[in-house]
Coordinates of C-alpha atoms in Angstrom, one line a residue:
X7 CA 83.3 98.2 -44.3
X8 CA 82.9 98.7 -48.0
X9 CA 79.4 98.4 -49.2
X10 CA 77.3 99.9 -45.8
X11 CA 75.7 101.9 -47.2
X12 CA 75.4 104.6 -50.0
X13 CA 76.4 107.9 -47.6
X14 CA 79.4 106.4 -46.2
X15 CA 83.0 106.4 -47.0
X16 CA 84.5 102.6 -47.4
X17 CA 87.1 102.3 -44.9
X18 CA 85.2 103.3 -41.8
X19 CA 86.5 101.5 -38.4
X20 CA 83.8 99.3 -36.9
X21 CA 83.6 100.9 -34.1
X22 CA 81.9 103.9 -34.5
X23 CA 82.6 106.2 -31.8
X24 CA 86.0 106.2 -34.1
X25 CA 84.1 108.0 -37.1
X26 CA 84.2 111.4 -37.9
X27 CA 81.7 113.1 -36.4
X28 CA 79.7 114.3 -39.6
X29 CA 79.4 110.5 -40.0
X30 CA 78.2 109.8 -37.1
X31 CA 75.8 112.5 -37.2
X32 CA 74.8 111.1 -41.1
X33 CA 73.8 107.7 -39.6
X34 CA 71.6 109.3 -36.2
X35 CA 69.6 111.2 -39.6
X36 CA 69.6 107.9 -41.3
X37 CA 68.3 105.5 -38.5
X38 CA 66.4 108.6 -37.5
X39 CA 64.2 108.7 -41.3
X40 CA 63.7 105.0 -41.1
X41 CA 62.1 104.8 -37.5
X42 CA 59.8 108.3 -38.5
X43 CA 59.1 105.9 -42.4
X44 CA 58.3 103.2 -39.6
X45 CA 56.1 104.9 -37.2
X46 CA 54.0 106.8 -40.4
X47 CA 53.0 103.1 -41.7
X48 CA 52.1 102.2 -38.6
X49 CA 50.5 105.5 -37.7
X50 CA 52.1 106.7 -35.1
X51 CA 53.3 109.6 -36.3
X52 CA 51.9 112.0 -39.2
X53 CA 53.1 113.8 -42.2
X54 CA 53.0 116.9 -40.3
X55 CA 54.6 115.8 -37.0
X56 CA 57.7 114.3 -39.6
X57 CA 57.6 117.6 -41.4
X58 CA 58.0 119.7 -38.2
X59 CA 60.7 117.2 -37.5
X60 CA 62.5 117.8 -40.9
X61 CA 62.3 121.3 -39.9
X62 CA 63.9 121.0 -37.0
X63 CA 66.9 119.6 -38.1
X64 CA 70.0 121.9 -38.6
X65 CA 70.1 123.6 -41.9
X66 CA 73.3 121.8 -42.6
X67 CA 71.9 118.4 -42.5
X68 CA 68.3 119.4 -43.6
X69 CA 68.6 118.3 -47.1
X70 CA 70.3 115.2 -46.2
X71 CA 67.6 113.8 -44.0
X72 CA 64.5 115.0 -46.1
X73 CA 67.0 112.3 -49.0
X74 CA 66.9 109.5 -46.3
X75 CA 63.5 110.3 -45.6
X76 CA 62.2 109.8 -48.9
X77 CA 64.8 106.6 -49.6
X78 CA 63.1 104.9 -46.6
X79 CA 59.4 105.6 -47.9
X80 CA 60.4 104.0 -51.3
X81 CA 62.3 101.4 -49.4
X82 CA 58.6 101.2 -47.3
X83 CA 56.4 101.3 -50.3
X84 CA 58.5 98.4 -52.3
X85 CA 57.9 96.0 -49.4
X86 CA 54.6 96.8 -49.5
X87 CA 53.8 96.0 -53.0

């Protein structure tokens, strides 16, 4: 699965419940940004209930999701223009 995405290893199995756990837990903080991107545009969520979120999330995997949370808004703000 070369090529899905920028975080993840080529090679992965398509099944996922094979992946190593850390990249499992990568893509749940990935699909996780782009649904909080989502429900900000459509204001359902604000900045503050996504920041409380972001701190929240594990030290260990803090800094990673604030990265796909700000790769979604651009992503977001692209389509936009």
């Amino acid at each position: 699965m070369a090529g899905q995405s920028d975080y993840l290893p080529p090679g992965l199995p398509h099944n996922r419940a094979k992946w190593p756990e850390e990249f499992q837990l990568k893509e749940h903080y990935d699909m996780r940004a782009a649904a909080l991107v989502r429900q900000l545009y459509d204001r359902k969520k604000s900045r503050f209930e996504i920041s409380a979120q972001l701190e929240a999330t594990p030290d260990s995997y803090r800094e990673f999701f604030r990265e796909r949370l700000n790769f979604w808004r651009e992503q977001k703000d692209k389509g936009e223009k």
